[in-house]
Amino acid sequence: MLRYALRRLLTALPVVAVAVTACFFMLRLAPGGPFDQERPLPPQIKENLHRHYHLDRPLSEQYFLYIGKLARGDLGPSFTDFTYTVNEKIAKGLPYTLELGLWALIIATLAGMLSGTYSALRPGAISEVALSFVILSGLVLPNFLLGPLLQEYLGKPSPYLKIGGWGDGSWRYLLLPVMVLSASHAARVSRLMRGSLLDVLGANFVRVARSKGIGEAAVVFRHALRPALLPVVSYLGPAAGFLLTGSIVVENLFGLPGVGKFFIDAALNRDYGMVLGTVVFYMFLILALNLIVDLLYALLDPRVRHR
């Protein structure tokens, strides 16, 4: 298992290196800079700032300085917020982003698996068609549209739900953003679960189990459910990454103090350090999540470990 994990990690490292390099040069070559404000800074102050952040050096030298820091786990300074480094800002916003993403992942995965299982066991029923319509509505409506709709028609009329801010972090503040963030994920899990379970229920070993007189519930939960979960498990890694990056929009819609809000503010202010640091952090986090999912997949299907 350890050898399998190391092989997967080594395979992903060249992709990470190319992505980091591309992000670095795209940011540096984009028009504008962190110190180009509406009210221009005095030339001497701007020159001192460029010297302090090594922006006066050749681009190749800036790149290798950044890679050296990154190898030590240092994401560099924030170019517009002098009180925090990028590491400190990410550490400050990460608990909010992870809590939002974790709840969205749990709720959406459970909702998708349950609805997909019901749809596979009751294909063509009116209740199954209605459930599929509700679930797939989350896939059609994007976050930036679904969020304001829920704020307007669920949040404002309700004395219990909050349409913005974090407050005490209770369910009143989290319910709407979790619903928005998990909607499309639940729809994808539901479709995967439905298709996979239908295929497994038509397999020969399921027919053999039924021929032995085993009840339908036992056939589904003891024989069909585990192999049907394989496509869902393989999707969880990309899904977790999707939820984390999708939280950038949701955090701004609901005014949540997570990493996504810092990223948007940094992008608007041309904060090279924060934008690049957030991209690199998300990249390594998604890599770690995909590695965990690969290991879970190998546990469910031991044949994967021998490929």
mmCIF file of C-alpha atoms in Angstrom:
data_model
loop_
_atom_site.group_PDB
_atom_site.id
_atom_site.type_symbol
_atom_site.label_atom_id
_atom_site.label_comp_id
_atom_site.label_asym_id
_atom_site.label_seq_id
_atom_site.Cartn_x
_atom_site.Cartn_y
_atom_site.Cartn_z
ATOM 1 C CA MET A 1 0.000 0.000 0.000
ATOM 2 C CA LEU A 2 2.828 2.403 0.858
ATOM 3 C CA ARG A 3 4.589 1.633 -2.434
ATOM 4 C CA TYR A 4 1.348 2.303 -4.307
ATOM 5 C CA ALA A 5 0.907 5.666 -2.546
ATOM 6 C CA LEU A 6 4.501 6.725 -3.302
ATOM 7 C CA ARG A 7 4.101 5.806 -6.946
ATOM 8 C CA ARG A 8 0.942 7.902 -7.240
ATOM 9 C CA LEU A 9 2.633 10.826 -5.498
ATOM 10 C CA LEU A 10 5.714 10.737 -7.730
ATOM 11 C CA THR A 11 3.491 10.628 -10.805
ATOM 12 C CA ALA A 12 1.743 13.850 -9.749
ATOM 13 C CA LEU A 13 4.859 15.882 -8.861
ATOM 14 C CA PRO A 14 5.807 16.855 -12.462
ATOM 15 C CA VAL A 15 2.256 18.121 -13.018
ATOM 16 C CA VAL A 16 2.501 20.218 -9.853
ATOM 17 C CA ALA A 17 5.859 21.664 -10.956
ATOM 18 C CA VAL A 18 4.477 22.674 -14.353
ATOM 19 C CA ALA A 19 1.367 24.211 -12.790
ATOM 20 C CA VAL A 20 3.358 26.236 -10.240
ATOM 21 C CA THR A 21 5.680 27.512 -12.966
ATOM 22 C CA ALA A 22 2.787 28.471 -15.249
ATOM 23 C CA CYS A 23 0.942 30.296 -12.448
ATOM 24 C CA PHE A 24 4.053 32.208 -11.416
ATOM 25 C CA PHE A 25 4.849 33.553 -14.885
ATOM 26 C CA MET A 26 1.209 34.249 -15.795
ATOM 27 C CA LEU A 27 0.813 36.416 -12.695
ATOM 28 C CA ARG A 28 4.079 38.258 -13.229
ATOM 29 C CA LEU A 29 3.403 38.924 -16.924
ATOM 30 C CA ALA A 30 -0.194 40.123 -16.407
ATOM 31 C CA PRO A 31 -0.774 43.891 -16.730
ATOM 32 C CA GLY A 32 -0.617 45.914 -13.518
ATOM 33 C CA GLY A 33 1.057 45.168 -10.229
ATOM 34 C CA PRO A 34 0.487 45.173 -6.465
ATOM 35 C CA PHE A 35 1.655 48.781 -6.115
ATOM 36 C CA ASP A 36 -0.173 50.257 -9.126
ATOM 37 C CA GLN A 37 -2.956 52.107 -7.329
ATOM 38 C CA GLU A 38 -5.443 54.768 -8.400
ATOM 39 C CA ARG A 39 -3.323 57.276 -6.501
ATOM 40 C CA PRO A 40 0.273 56.624 -7.644
ATOM 41 C CA LEU A 41 2.912 56.103 -4.979
ATOM 42 C CA PRO A 42 5.941 58.406 -4.896
ATOM 43 C CA PRO A 43 8.691 56.931 -7.126
ATOM 44 C CA GLN A 44 11.138 56.461 -4.242
ATOM 45 C CA ILE A 45 8.600 54.556 -2.098
ATOM 46 C CA LYS A 46 7.585 52.374 -5.044
ATOM 47 C CA GLU A 47 11.234 51.632 -5.788
ATOM 48 C CA ASN A 48 11.858 50.663 -2.158
ATOM 49 C CA LEU A 49 8.840 48.342 -2.198
ATOM 50 C CA HIS A 50 10.038 46.677 -5.395
ATOM 51 C CA ARG A 51 13.472 46.189 -3.854
ATOM 52 C CA HIS A 52 11.989 44.804 -0.608
ATOM 53 C CA TYR A 53 9.921 42.199 -2.476
ATOM 54 C CA HIS A 54 12.681 41.472 -5.040
ATOM 55 C CA LEU A 55 10.520 42.734 -7.894
ATOM 56 C CA ASP A 56 13.477 44.720 -9.214
ATOM 57 C CA ARG A 57 15.359 41.509 -10.018
ATOM 58 C CA PRO A 58 15.119 39.531 -13.287
ATOM 59 C CA LEU A 59 12.031 37.354 -13.593
ATOM 60 C CA SER A 60 14.055 34.146 -13.658
ATOM 61 C CA GLU A 61 15.779 35.103 -10.398
ATOM 62 C CA GLN A 62 12.416 35.914 -8.788
ATOM 63 C CA TYR A 63 11.185 32.479 -9.853
ATOM 64 C CA PHE A 64 14.070 30.562 -8.294
ATOM 65 C CA LEU A 65 13.805 32.632 -5.096
ATOM 66 C CA TYR A 66 10.138 31.665 -4.855
ATOM 67 C CA ILE A 67 10.819 27.974 -5.559
ATOM 68 C CA GLY A 68 13.493 27.988 -2.831
ATOM 69 C CA LYS A 69 11.002 29.370 -0.320
ATOM 70 C CA LEU A 70 8.284 26.985 -1.498
ATOM 71 C CA ALA A 71 10.588 23.994 -0.945
ATOM 72 C CA ARG A 72 10.807 25.080 2.717
ATOM 73 C CA GLY A 73 7.033 25.425 3.003
ATOM 74 C CA ASP A 74 7.110 29.233 2.848
ATOM 75 C CA LEU A 75 4.437 30.672 0.527
ATOM 76 C CA GLY A 76 5.992 34.114 0.737
ATOM 77 C CA PRO A 77 4.713 37.516 1.863
ATOM 78 C CA SER A 78 1.433 39.212 1.087
ATOM 79 C CA PHE A 79 2.174 42.230 -1.119
ATOM 80 C CA THR A 80 -0.785 44.292 0.113
ATOM 81 C CA ASP A 81 -1.301 43.150 3.719
ATOM 82 C CA PHE A 82 1.932 43.801 5.600
ATOM 83 C CA THR A 83 0.647 42.388 8.905
ATOM 84 C CA TYR A 84 0.371 38.773 7.699
ATOM 85 C CA THR A 85 2.366 36.396 5.530
ATOM 86 C CA VAL A 86 0.535 34.183 3.034
ATOM 87 C CA ASN A 87 0.951 31.183 5.358
ATOM 88 C CA GLU A 88 -0.632 33.129 8.223
ATOM 89 C CA LYS A 89 -3.555 34.368 6.123
ATOM 90 C CA ILE A 90 -4.295 30.879 4.819
ATOM 91 C CA ALA A 91 -4.059 29.475 8.366
ATOM 92 C CA LYS A 92 -6.491 32.180 9.483
ATOM 93 C CA GLY A 93 -9.124 31.444 6.821
ATOM 94 C CA LEU A 94 -8.638 27.688 6.437
ATOM 95 C CA PRO A 95 -10.798 26.545 9.402
ATOM 96 C CA TYR A 96 -13.839 28.336 7.929
ATOM 97 C CA THR A 97 -13.228 26.949 4.432
ATOM 98 C CA LEU A 98 -12.670 23.400 5.699
ATOM 99 C CA GLU A 99 -15.761 23.421 7.899
ATOM 100 C CA LEU A 100 -17.914 24.667 5.041
ATOM 101 C CA GLY A 101 -16.397 22.189 2.579
ATOM 102 C CA LEU A 102 -16.551 19.237 4.977
ATOM 103 C CA TRP A 103 -20.232 19.703 5.757
ATOM 104 C CA ALA A 104 -21.007 20.182 2.062
ATOM 105 C CA LEU A 105 -19.067 17.018 1.159
ATOM 106 C CA ILE A 106 -20.763 14.896 3.834
ATOM 107 C CA ILE A 107 -24.297 16.111 3.158
ATOM 108 C CA ALA A 108 -23.997 16.035 -0.619
ATOM 109 C CA THR A 109 -22.402 12.576 -0.672
ATOM 110 C CA LEU A 110 -25.067 11.089 1.602
ATOM 111 C CA ALA A 111 -27.908 12.795 -0.280
ATOM 112 C CA GLY A 112 -26.483 11.730 -3.631
ATOM 113 C CA MET A 113 -25.932 8.118 -2.561
ATOM 114 C CA LEU A 114 -29.406 7.776 -1.045
ATOM 115 C CA SER A 115 -31.182 9.369 -3.999
ATOM 116 C CA GLY A 116 -29.094 7.411 -6.501
ATOM 117 C CA THR A 117 -29.821 4.127 -4.705
ATOM 118 C CA TYR A 118 -33.554 4.884 -4.577
ATOM 119 C CA SER A 119 -33.569 5.819 -8.273
ATOM 120 C CA ALA A 120 -31.818 2.552 -9.188
ATOM 121 C CA LEU A 121 -34.282 0.468 -7.149
ATOM 122 C CA ARG A 122 -37.394 2.305 -8.407
ATOM 123 C CA PRO A 123 -36.620 3.184 -12.046
ATOM 124 C CA GLY A 124 -39.485 4.891 -13.851
ATOM 125 C CA ALA A 125 -41.608 5.484 -10.750
ATOM 126 C CA ILE A 126 -43.230 8.898 -10.371
ATOM 127 C CA SER A 127 -41.429 9.473 -7.079
ATOM 128 C CA GLU A 128 -38.108 8.595 -8.744
ATOM 129 C CA VAL A 129 -38.741 11.066 -11.582
ATOM 130 C CA ALA A 130 -39.652 13.826 -9.111
ATOM 131 C CA LEU A 131 -36.578 13.107 -6.986
ATOM 132 C CA SER A 132 -34.315 13.150 -10.049
ATOM 133 C CA PHE A 133 -35.773 16.508 -11.088
ATOM 134 C CA VAL A 134 -35.029 18.023 -7.682
ATOM 135 C CA ILE A 135 -31.515 16.612 -7.520
ATOM 136 C CA LEU A 136 -30.576 17.604 -11.059
ATOM 137 C CA SER A 137 -31.826 21.151 -10.502
ATOM 138 C CA GLY A 138 -28.714 21.630 -8.392
ATOM 139 C CA LEU A 139 -26.568 20.653 -11.367
ATOM 140 C CA VAL A 140 -28.265 23.105 -13.722
ATOM 141 C CA LEU A 141 -28.186 26.155 -11.436
ATOM 142 C CA PRO A 142 -24.679 27.624 -10.911
ATOM 143 C CA ASN A 143 -23.529 28.737 -7.458
ATOM 144 C CA PHE A 144 -23.662 32.450 -8.251
ATOM 145 C CA LEU A 145 -27.344 32.100 -9.228
ATOM 146 C CA LEU A 146 -28.516 29.532 -6.668
ATOM 147 C CA GLY A 147 -26.968 31.504 -3.785
ATOM 148 C CA PRO A 148 -28.957 34.744 -4.298
ATOM 149 C CA LEU A 149 -32.137 32.718 -4.955
ATOM 150 C CA LEU A 150 -31.832 30.912 -1.615
ATOM 151 C CA GLN A 151 -30.945 34.164 0.157
ATOM 152 C CA GLU A 152 -33.999 35.882 -1.274
ATOM 153 C CA TYR A 153 -36.629 33.147 -0.959
ATOM 154 C CA LEU A 154 -35.388 31.106 2.031
ATOM 155 C CA GLY A 155 -33.095 33.333 4.048
ATOM 156 C CA LYS A 156 -34.959 36.641 4.118
ATOM 157 C CA PRO A 157 -38.427 35.263 5.015
ATOM 158 C CA SER A 158 -37.020 33.006 7.746
ATOM 159 C CA PRO A 159 -36.328 34.372 11.231
ATOM 160 C CA TYR A 160 -33.861 31.534 11.827
ATOM 161 C CA LEU A 161 -31.655 31.428 8.727
ATOM 162 C CA LYS A 162 -28.876 33.967 8.192
ATOM 163 C CA ILE A 163 -28.064 35.172 4.676
ATOM 164 C CA GLY A 164 -24.528 36.369 5.396
ATOM 165 C CA GLY A 165 -21.607 36.379 7.805
ATOM 166 C CA TRP A 166 -20.294 33.677 10.087
ATOM 167 C CA GLY A 167 -21.623 34.753 13.491
ATOM 168 C CA ASP A 168 -21.276 31.933 15.982
ATOM 169 C CA GLY A 169 -20.749 29.350 13.222
ATOM 170 C CA SER A 170 -24.040 27.619 14.023
ATOM 171 C CA TRP A 171 -26.322 25.906 11.502
ATOM 172 C CA ARG A 172 -28.270 29.154 11.030
ATOM 173 C CA TYR A 173 -25.248 30.689 9.285
ATOM 174 C CA LEU A 174 -24.033 27.500 7.579
ATOM 175 C CA LEU A 175 -27.217 25.950 6.172
ATOM 176 C CA LEU A 176 -27.660 28.153 3.095
ATOM 177 C CA PRO A 177 -23.992 28.204 1.977
ATOM 178 C CA VAL A 178 -23.741 24.425 2.513
ATOM 179 C CA MET A 179 -26.886 23.923 0.398
ATOM 180 C CA VAL A 180 -25.458 26.056 -2.401
ATOM 181 C CA LEU A 181 -22.039 24.412 -2.318
ATOM 182 C CA SER A 182 -23.335 20.841 -2.142
ATOM 183 C CA ALA A 183 -26.128 21.037 -4.733
ATOM 184 C CA SER A 184 -24.187 20.181 -7.892
ATOM 185 C CA HIS A 185 -22.013 17.635 -6.057
ATOM 186 C CA ALA A 186 -25.105 15.778 -4.808
ATOM 187 C CA ALA A 187 -26.473 15.629 -8.355
ATOM 188 C CA ARG A 188 -23.254 14.143 -9.742
ATOM 189 C CA VAL A 189 -23.010 11.555 -6.956
ATOM 190 C CA SER A 190 -26.653 10.633 -7.503
ATOM 191 C CA ARG A 191 -26.149 10.006 -11.217
ATOM 192 C CA LEU A 192 -22.978 8.005 -10.595
ATOM 193 C CA MET A 193 -24.618 5.908 -7.893
ATOM 194 C CA ARG A 194 -27.719 5.231 -9.986
ATOM 195 C CA GLY A 195 -25.813 4.130 -13.074
ATOM 196 C CA SER A 196 -23.304 2.041 -11.135
ATOM 197 C CA LEU A 197 -25.928 0.273 -9.033
ATOM 198 C CA LEU A 198 -28.050 -0.519 -12.097
ATOM 199 C CA ASP A 199 -25.018 -2.139 -13.754
ATOM 200 C CA VAL A 200 -24.178 -4.160 -10.636
ATOM 201 C CA LEU A 201 -27.776 -5.323 -10.158
ATOM 202 C CA GLY A 202 -27.639 -6.811 -13.639
ATOM 203 C CA ALA A 203 -24.393 -8.695 -12.984
ATOM 204 C CA ASN A 204 -24.211 -12.496 -12.822
ATOM 205 C CA PHE A 205 -23.217 -12.717 -9.140
ATOM 206 C CA VAL A 206 -26.335 -10.722 -8.183
ATOM 207 C CA ARG A 207 -28.534 -13.088 -10.210
ATOM 208 C CA VAL A 208 -26.917 -16.031 -8.396
ATOM 209 C CA ALA A 209 -27.599 -14.388 -5.023
ATOM 210 C CA ARG A 210 -31.253 -13.861 -5.940
ATOM 211 C CA SER A 211 -31.583 -17.445 -7.171
ATOM 212 C CA LYS A 212 -30.587 -18.638 -3.692
ATOM 213 C CA GLY A 213 -33.690 -16.981 -2.271
ATOM 214 C CA ILE A 214 -31.905 -14.127 -0.502
ATOM 215 C CA GLY A 215 -34.172 -11.153 0.157
ATOM 216 C CA GLU A 216 -33.862 -8.083 -2.061
ATOM 217 C CA ALA A 217 -32.594 -5.897 0.785
ATOM 218 C CA ALA A 218 -29.820 -8.396 1.566
ATOM 219 C CA VAL A 219 -28.908 -8.628 -2.134
ATOM 220 C CA VAL A 220 -28.565 -4.863 -2.386
ATOM 221 C CA PHE A 221 -26.749 -4.130 0.866
ATOM 222 C CA ARG A 222 -24.619 -7.286 1.191
ATOM 223 C CA HIS A 223 -23.696 -7.956 -2.442
ATOM 224 C CA ALA A 224 -24.391 -5.022 -4.758
ATOM 225 C CA LEU A 225 -23.670 -1.899 -2.721
ATOM 226 C CA ARG A 226 -19.911 -2.275 -2.220
ATOM 227 C CA PRO A 227 -18.939 -2.714 -5.907
ATOM 228 C CA ALA A 228 -21.437 0.004 -6.837
ATOM 229 C CA LEU A 229 -19.596 2.454 -4.558
ATOM 230 C CA LEU A 230 -16.332 2.269 -6.541
ATOM 231 C CA PRO A 231 -17.188 5.018 -9.092
ATOM 232 C CA VAL A 232 -18.494 7.237 -6.272
ATOM 233 C CA VAL A 233 -15.316 6.796 -4.229
ATOM 234 C CA SER A 234 -13.130 7.567 -7.251
ATOM 235 C CA TYR A 235 -15.124 10.780 -7.739
ATOM 236 C CA LEU A 236 -14.714 11.958 -4.137
ATOM 237 C CA GLY A 237 -11.177 13.294 -4.685
ATOM 238 C CA PRO A 238 -12.086 15.607 -7.587
ATOM 239 C CA ALA A 239 -15.339 16.417 -5.797
ATOM 240 C CA ALA A 240 -13.521 17.579 -2.654
ATOM 241 C CA GLY A 241 -11.285 19.752 -4.826
ATOM 242 C CA PHE A 242 -14.345 21.099 -6.619
ATOM 243 C CA LEU A 243 -15.989 21.973 -3.308
ATOM 244 C CA LEU A 244 -12.881 23.766 -2.047
ATOM 245 C CA THR A 245 -12.483 25.835 -5.209
ATOM 246 C CA GLY A 246 -16.233 26.359 -5.478
ATOM 247 C CA SER A 247 -16.226 27.774 -1.963
ATOM 248 C CA ILE A 248 -14.419 30.836 -3.378
ATOM 249 C CA VAL A 249 -17.709 31.998 -4.936
ATOM 250 C CA VAL A 250 -19.881 30.866 -2.021
ATOM 251 C CA GLU A 251 -17.702 32.556 0.611
ATOM 252 C CA ASN A 252 -17.971 35.846 -1.230
ATOM 253 C CA LEU A 253 -21.732 35.516 -1.736
ATOM 254 C CA PHE A 254 -22.324 34.896 1.965
ATOM 255 C CA GLY A 255 -19.501 37.042 3.356
ATOM 256 C CA LEU A 256 -17.664 34.144 5.013
ATOM 257 C CA PRO A 257 -14.106 34.826 6.260
ATOM 258 C CA GLY A 258 -12.489 31.874 4.483
ATOM 259 C CA VAL A 259 -9.542 31.434 2.152
ATOM 260 C CA GLY A 260 -11.765 32.075 -0.875
ATOM 261 C CA LYS A 261 -12.557 35.614 0.251
ATOM 262 C CA PHE A 262 -8.851 36.339 0.762
ATOM 263 C CA PHE A 263 -8.174 34.991 -2.734
ATOM 264 C CA ILE A 264 -10.733 37.262 -4.406
ATOM 265 C CA ASP A 265 -9.476 40.326 -2.515
ATOM 266 C CA ALA A 266 -5.894 39.451 -3.476
ATOM 267 C CA ALA A 267 -6.807 39.015 -7.145
ATOM 268 C CA LEU A 268 -8.514 42.414 -7.243
ATOM 269 C CA ASN A 269 -5.484 44.064 -5.601
ATOM 270 C CA ARG A 270 -2.865 42.223 -7.726
ATOM 271 C CA ASP A 271 -1.380 40.620 -4.615
ATOM 272 C CA TYR A 272 1.000 38.201 -6.351
ATOM 273 C CA GLY A 273 2.007 36.489 -3.138
ATOM 274 C CA MET A 274 -1.494 35.730 -1.887
ATOM 275 C CA VAL A 275 -2.908 34.676 -5.263
ATOM 276 C CA LEU A 276 -0.020 32.353 -6.074
ATOM 277 C CA GLY A 277 0.177 31.042 -2.509
ATOM 278 C CA THR A 278 -3.534 30.203 -2.499
ATOM 279 C CA VAL A 279 -3.289 28.444 -5.866
ATOM 280 C CA VAL A 280 -0.296 26.406 -4.692
ATOM 281 C CA PHE A 281 -2.006 25.558 -1.394
ATOM 282 C CA TYR A 282 -5.195 24.405 -3.139
ATOM 283 C CA MET A 283 -3.100 22.385 -5.569
ATOM 284 C CA PHE A 284 -1.315 20.453 -2.833
ATOM 285 C CA LEU A 285 -4.550 20.028 -0.873
ATOM 286 C CA ILE A 286 -6.331 18.583 -3.914
ATOM 287 C CA LEU A 287 -3.334 16.313 -4.556
ATOM 288 C CA ALA A 288 -3.519 15.034 -0.972
ATOM 289 C CA LEU A 289 -7.276 14.439 -1.232
ATOM 290 C CA ASN A 290 -6.905 12.528 -4.487
ATOM 291 C CA LEU A 291 -4.153 10.413 -2.943
ATOM 292 C CA ILE A 292 -6.417 9.539 -0.002
ATOM 293 C CA VAL A 293 -9.198 8.579 -2.407
ATOM 294 C CA ASP A 294 -6.792 6.401 -4.413
ATOM 295 C CA LEU A 295 -5.868 4.565 -1.219
ATOM 296 C CA LEU A 296 -9.536 4.077 -0.316
ATOM 297 C CA TYR A 297 -10.191 2.790 -3.826
ATOM 298 C CA ALA A 298 -7.334 0.326 -3.436
ATOM 299 C CA LEU A 299 -8.850 -0.905 -0.167
ATOM 300 C CA LEU A 300 -12.246 -1.454 -1.806
ATOM 301 C CA ASP A 301 -10.737 -3.092 -4.887
ATOM 302 C CA PRO A 302 -7.418 -4.884 -4.072
ATOM 303 C CA ARG A 303 -6.791 -5.465 -7.805
ATOM 304 C CA VAL A 304 -5.834 -1.774 -8.105
ATOM 305 C CA ARG A 305 -2.778 -2.283 -5.887
ATOM 306 C CA HIS A 306 -1.288 -4.785 -8.310
ATOM 307 C CA ARG A 307 -1.483 -2.639 -11.441
#
